[in-house]
PDB file of C-alpha atoms in Angstrom:
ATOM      1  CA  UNK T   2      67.849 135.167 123.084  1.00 82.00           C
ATOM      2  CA  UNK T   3      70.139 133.969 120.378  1.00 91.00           C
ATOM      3  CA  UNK T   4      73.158 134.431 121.381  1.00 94.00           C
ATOM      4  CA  UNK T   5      74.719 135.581 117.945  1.00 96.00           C
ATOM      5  CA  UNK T   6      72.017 138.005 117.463  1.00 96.00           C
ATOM      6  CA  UNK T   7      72.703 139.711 120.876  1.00 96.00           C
ATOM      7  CA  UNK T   8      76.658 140.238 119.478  1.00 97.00           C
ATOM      8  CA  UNK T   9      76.023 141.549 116.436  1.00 97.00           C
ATOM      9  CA  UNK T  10      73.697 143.748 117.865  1.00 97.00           C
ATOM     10  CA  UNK T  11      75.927 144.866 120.805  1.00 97.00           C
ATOM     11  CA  UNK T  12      78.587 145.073 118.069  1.00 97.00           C
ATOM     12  CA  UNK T  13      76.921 147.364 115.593  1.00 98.00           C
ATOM     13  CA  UNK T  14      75.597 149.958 118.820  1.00 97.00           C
ATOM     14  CA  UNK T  15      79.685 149.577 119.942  1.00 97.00           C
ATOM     15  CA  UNK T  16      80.691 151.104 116.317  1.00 97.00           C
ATOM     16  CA  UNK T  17      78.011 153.235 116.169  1.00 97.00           C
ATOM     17  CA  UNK T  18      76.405 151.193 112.930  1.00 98.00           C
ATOM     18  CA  UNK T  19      72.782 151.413 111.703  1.00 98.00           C
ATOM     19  CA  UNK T  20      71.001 148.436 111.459  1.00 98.00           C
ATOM     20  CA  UNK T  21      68.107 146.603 109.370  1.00 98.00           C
ATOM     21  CA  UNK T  22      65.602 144.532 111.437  1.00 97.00           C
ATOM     22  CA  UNK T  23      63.264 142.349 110.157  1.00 96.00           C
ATOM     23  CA  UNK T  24      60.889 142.555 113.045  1.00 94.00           C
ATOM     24  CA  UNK T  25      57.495 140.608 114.329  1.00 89.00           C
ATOM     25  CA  UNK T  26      55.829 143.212 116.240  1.00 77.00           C
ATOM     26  CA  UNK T  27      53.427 141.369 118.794  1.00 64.00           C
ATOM     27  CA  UNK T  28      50.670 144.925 118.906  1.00 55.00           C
ATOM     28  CA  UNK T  29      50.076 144.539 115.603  1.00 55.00           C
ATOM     29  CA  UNK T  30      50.673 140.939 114.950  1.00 62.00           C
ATOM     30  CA  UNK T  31      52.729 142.074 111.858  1.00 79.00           C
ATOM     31  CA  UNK T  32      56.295 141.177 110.585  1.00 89.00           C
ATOM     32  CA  UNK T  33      57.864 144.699 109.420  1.00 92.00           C
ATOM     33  CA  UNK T  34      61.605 146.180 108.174  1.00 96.00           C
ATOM     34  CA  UNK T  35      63.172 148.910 110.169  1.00 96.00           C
ATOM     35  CA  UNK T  36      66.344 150.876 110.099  1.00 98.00           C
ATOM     36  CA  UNK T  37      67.601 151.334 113.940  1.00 98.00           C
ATOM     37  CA  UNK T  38      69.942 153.257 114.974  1.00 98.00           C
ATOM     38  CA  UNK T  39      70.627 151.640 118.233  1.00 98.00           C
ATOM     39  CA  UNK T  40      70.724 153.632 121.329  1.00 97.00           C
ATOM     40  CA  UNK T  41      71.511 150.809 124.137  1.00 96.00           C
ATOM     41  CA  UNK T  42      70.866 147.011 124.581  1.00 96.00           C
ATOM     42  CA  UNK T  43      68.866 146.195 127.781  1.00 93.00           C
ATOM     43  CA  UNK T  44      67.599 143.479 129.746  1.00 90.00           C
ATOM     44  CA  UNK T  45      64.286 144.021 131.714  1.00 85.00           C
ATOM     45  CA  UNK T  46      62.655 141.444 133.836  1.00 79.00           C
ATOM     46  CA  UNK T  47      64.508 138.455 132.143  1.00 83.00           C
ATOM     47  CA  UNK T  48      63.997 139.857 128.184  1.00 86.00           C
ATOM     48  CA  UNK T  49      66.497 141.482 126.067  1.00 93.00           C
ATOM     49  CA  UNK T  50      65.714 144.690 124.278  1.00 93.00           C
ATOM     50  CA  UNK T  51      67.189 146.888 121.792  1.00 96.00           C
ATOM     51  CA  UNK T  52      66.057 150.951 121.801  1.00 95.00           C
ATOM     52  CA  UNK T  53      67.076 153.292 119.523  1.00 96.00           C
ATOM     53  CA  UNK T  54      65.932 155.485 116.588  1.00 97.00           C
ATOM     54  CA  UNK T  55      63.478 153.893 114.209  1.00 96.00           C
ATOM     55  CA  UNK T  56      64.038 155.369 110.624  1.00 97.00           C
ATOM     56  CA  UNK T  57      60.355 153.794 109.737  1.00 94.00           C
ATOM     57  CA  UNK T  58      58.565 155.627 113.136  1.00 91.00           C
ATOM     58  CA  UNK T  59      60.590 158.681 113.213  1.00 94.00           C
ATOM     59  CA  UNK T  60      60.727 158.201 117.082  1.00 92.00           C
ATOM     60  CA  UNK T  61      62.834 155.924 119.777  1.00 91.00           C
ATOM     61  CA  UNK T  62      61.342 152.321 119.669  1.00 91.00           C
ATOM     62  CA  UNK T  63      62.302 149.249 121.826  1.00 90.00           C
ATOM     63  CA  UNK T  64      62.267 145.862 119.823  1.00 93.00           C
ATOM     64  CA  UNK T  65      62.721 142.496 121.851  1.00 91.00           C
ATOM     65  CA  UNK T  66      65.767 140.684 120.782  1.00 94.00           C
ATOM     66  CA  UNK T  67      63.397 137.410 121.037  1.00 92.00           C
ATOM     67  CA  UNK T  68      61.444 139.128 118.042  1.00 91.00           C
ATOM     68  CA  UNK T  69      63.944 139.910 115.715  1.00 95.00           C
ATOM     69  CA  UNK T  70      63.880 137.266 112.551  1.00 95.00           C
ATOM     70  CA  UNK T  71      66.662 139.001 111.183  1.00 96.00           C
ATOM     71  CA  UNK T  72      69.691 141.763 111.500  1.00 97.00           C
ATOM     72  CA  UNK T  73      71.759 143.535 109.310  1.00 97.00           C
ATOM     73  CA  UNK T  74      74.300 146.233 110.025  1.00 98.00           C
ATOM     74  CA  UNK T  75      74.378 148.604 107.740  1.00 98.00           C
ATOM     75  CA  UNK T  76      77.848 150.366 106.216  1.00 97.00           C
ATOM     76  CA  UNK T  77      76.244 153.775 107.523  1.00 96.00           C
ATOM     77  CA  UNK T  78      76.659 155.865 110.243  1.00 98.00           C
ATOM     78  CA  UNK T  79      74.413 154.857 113.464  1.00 97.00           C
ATOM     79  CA  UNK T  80      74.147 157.928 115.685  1.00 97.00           C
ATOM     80  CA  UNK T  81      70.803 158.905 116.270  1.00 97.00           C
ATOM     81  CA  UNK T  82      69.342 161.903 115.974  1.00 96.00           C
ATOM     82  CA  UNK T  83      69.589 164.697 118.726  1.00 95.00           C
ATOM     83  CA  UNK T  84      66.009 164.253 119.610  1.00 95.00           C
ATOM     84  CA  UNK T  85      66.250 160.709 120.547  1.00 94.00           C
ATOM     85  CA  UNK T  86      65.842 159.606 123.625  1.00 90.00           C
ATOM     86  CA  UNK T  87      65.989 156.370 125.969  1.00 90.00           C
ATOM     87  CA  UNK T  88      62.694 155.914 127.621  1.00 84.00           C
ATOM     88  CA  UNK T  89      62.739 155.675 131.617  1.00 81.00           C
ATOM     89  CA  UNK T  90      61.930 151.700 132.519  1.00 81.00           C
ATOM     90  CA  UNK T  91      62.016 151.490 135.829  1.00 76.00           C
ATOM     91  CA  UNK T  92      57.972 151.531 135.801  1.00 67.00           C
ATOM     92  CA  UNK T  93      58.241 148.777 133.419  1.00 69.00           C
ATOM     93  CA  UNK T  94      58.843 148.209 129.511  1.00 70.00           C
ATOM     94  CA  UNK T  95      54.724 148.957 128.782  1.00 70.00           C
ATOM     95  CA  UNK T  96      53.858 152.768 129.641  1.00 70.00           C
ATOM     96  CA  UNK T  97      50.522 153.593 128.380  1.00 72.00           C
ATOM     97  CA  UNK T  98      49.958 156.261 126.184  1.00 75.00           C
ATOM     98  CA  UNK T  99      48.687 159.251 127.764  1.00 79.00           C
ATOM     99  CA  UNK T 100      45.358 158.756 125.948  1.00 84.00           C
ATOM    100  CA  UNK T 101      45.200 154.956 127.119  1.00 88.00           C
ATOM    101  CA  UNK T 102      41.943 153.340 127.597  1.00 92.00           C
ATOM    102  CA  UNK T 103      41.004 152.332 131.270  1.00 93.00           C
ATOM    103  CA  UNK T 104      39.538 148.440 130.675  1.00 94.00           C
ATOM    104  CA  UNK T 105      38.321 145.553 133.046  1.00 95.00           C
ATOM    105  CA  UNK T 106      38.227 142.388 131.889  1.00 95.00           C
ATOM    106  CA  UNK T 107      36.938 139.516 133.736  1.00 94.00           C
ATOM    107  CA  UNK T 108      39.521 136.300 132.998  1.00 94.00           C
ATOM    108  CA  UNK T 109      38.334 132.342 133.547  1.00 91.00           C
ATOM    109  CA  UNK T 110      41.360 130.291 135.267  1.00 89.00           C
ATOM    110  CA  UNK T 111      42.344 129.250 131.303  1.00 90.00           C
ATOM    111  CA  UNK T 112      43.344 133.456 130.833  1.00 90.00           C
ATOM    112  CA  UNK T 113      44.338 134.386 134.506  1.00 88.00           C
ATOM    113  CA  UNK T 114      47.802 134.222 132.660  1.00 86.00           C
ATOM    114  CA  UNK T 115      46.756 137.388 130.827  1.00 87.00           C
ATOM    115  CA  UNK T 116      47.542 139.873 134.137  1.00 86.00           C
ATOM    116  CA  UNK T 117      50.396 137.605 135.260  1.00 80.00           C
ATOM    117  CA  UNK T 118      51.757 138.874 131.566  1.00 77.00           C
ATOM    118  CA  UNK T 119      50.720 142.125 131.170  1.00 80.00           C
ATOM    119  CA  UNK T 120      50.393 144.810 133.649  1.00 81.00           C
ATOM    120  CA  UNK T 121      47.512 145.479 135.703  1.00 85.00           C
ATOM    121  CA  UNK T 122      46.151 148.513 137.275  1.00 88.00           C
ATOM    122  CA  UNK T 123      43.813 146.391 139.930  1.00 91.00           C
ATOM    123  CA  UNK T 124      42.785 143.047 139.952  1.00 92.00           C
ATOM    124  CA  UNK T 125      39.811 141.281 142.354  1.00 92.00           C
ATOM    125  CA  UNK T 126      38.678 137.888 142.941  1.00 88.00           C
ATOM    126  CA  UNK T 127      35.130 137.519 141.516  1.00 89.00           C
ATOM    127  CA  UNK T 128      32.448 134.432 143.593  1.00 87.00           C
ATOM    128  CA  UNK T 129      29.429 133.948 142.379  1.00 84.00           C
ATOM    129  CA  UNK T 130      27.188 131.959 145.101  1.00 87.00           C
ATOM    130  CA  UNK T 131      30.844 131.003 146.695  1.00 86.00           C
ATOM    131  CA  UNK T 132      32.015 129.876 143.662  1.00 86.00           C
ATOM    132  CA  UNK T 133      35.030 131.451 142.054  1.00 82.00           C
ATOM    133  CA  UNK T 134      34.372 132.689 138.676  1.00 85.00           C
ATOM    134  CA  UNK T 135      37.600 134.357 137.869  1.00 89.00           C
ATOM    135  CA  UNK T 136      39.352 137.398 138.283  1.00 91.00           C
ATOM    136  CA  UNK T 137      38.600 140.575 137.053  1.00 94.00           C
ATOM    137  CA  UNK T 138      41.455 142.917 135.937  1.00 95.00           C
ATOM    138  CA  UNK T 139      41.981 146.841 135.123  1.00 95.00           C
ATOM    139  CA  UNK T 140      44.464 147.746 132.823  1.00 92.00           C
ATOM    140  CA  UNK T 141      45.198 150.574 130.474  1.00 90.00           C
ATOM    141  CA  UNK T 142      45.231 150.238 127.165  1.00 89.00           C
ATOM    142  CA  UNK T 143      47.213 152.115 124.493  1.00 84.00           C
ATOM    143  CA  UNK T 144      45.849 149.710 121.503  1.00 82.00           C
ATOM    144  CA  UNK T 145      42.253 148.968 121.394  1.00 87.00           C
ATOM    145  CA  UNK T 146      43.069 146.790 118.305  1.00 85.00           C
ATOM    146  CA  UNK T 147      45.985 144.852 120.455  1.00 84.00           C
ATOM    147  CA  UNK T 148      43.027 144.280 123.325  1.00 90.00           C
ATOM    148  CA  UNK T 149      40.420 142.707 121.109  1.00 89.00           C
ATOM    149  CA  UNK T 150      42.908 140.216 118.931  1.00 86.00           C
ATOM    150  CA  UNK T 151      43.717 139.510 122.960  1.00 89.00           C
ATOM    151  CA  UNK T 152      40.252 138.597 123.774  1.00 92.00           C
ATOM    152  CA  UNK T 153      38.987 137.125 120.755  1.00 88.00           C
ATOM    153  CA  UNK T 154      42.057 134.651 120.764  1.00 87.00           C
ATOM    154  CA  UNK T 155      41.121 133.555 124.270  1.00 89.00           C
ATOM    155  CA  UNK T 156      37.984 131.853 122.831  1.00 87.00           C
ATOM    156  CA  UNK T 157      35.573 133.086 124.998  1.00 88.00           C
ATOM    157  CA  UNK T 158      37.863 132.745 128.768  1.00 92.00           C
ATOM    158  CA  UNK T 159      38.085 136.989 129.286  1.00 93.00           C
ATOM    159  CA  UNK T 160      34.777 138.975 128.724  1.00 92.00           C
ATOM    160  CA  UNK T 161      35.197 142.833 128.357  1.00 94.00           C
ATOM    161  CA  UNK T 162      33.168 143.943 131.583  1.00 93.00           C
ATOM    162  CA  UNK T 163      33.779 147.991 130.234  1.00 94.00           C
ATOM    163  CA  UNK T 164      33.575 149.938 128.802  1.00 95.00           C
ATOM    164  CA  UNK T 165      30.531 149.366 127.106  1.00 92.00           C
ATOM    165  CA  UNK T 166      32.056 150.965 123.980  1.00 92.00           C
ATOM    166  CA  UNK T 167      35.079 148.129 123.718  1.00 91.00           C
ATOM    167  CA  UNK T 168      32.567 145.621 124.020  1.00 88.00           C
ATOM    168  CA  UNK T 169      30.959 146.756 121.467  1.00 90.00           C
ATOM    169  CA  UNK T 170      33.958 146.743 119.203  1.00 88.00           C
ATOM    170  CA  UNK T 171      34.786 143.265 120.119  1.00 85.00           C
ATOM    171  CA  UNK T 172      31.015 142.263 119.155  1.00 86.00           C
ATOM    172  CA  UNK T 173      31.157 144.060 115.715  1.00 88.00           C
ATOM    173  CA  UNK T 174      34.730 142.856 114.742  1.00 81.00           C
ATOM    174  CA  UNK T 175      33.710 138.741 115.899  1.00 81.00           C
ATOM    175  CA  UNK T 176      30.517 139.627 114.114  1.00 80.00           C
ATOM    176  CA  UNK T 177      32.077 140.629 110.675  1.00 81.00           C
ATOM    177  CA  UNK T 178      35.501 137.969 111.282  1.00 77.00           C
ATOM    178  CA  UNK T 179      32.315 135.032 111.380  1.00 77.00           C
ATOM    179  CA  UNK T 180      30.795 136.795 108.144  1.00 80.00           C
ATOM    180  CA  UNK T 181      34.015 136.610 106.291  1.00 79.00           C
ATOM    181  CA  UNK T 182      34.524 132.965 107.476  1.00 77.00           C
ATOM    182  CA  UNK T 183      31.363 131.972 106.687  1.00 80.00           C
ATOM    183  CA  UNK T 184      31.635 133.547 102.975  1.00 78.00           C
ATOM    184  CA  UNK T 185      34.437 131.031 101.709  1.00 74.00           C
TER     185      UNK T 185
END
């Protein structure tokens, strides 16, 4: 993490001072603008995060300090609202929604990577004829969305074993990405 960046944003939750990110959220591969008002600064497993009350959301939001293309602090007061409240992380940064999706994928040695990085709910070594094929992984899922970007980028090294449903999804949305491709 940028050192600078860390200050000022240490600085501005010190003197209670809103801030404007300019933010590249990985779930939904977008770059957004948020006003924070910061709540702590936190390292977790080796990444630093910033929570607080997002102005945008209308709820507490972490944003990795890695992901932040730019900060401004704000000449306004920073003290978030009584409702806001620092999320428990000693299970982790991720904690599935409580409507998450239950999905196994099965990962080729180019994607085993993928439950290294994210977490996993169970994960078993798959032979076929002695041969090992890969690994198959369970994991829950807040963001369908997030989960086929994830497999479509892999090019074809993780397979959606279930549910049926996702696959499906992931189908339809290469299916119509090829269409569009092939149209220009």
């Amino acid at each position: 993490v940028d050192a600078e960046l860390l200050a000022t944003v240490r600085s501005a939750l010190a003197e209670r001072r809103r801030v404007h990110l300019v933010y590249d959220g990985a779930s939904r591969d977008q770059r957004t603008e948020r006003d924070v008002d910061l709540m702590r600064v936190v390292s977790v497993d080796g990444r630093w995060y910033a929570e607080g009350w997002c102005h945008r959301a209308g709820a507490t939001r972490l944003f990795r300090l890695d992901r932040i293309r730019d900060v401004t602090v704000l000449d306004v007061d920073g003290t978030p609202p009584p409702e806001a409240t620092t999320r428990d992380l000693r299970a982790g940064i991720y904690q599935p929604s409580p409507d998450a999706t239950t999905v196994t994928l099965l990962l080729g040695p180019s994607a085993r990577w993928v439950a290294e990085y994210y977490p996993i709910v169970a994960q078993a070594r798959v032979e076929v004829d002695g041969t090992h094929v890969g690994e198959a992984v369970t994991m829950a899922v807040s963001r369908l969305d997030w989960l086929i970007r994830l497999v479509a980028g892999l090019g074809g090294a993780a397979t959606i074993l279930a549910p049926a449903r996702v696959r499906e999804t992931l189908v339809q949305w290469t299916g119509a990405a090829r269409e569009q491709h092939a149209s220009r």
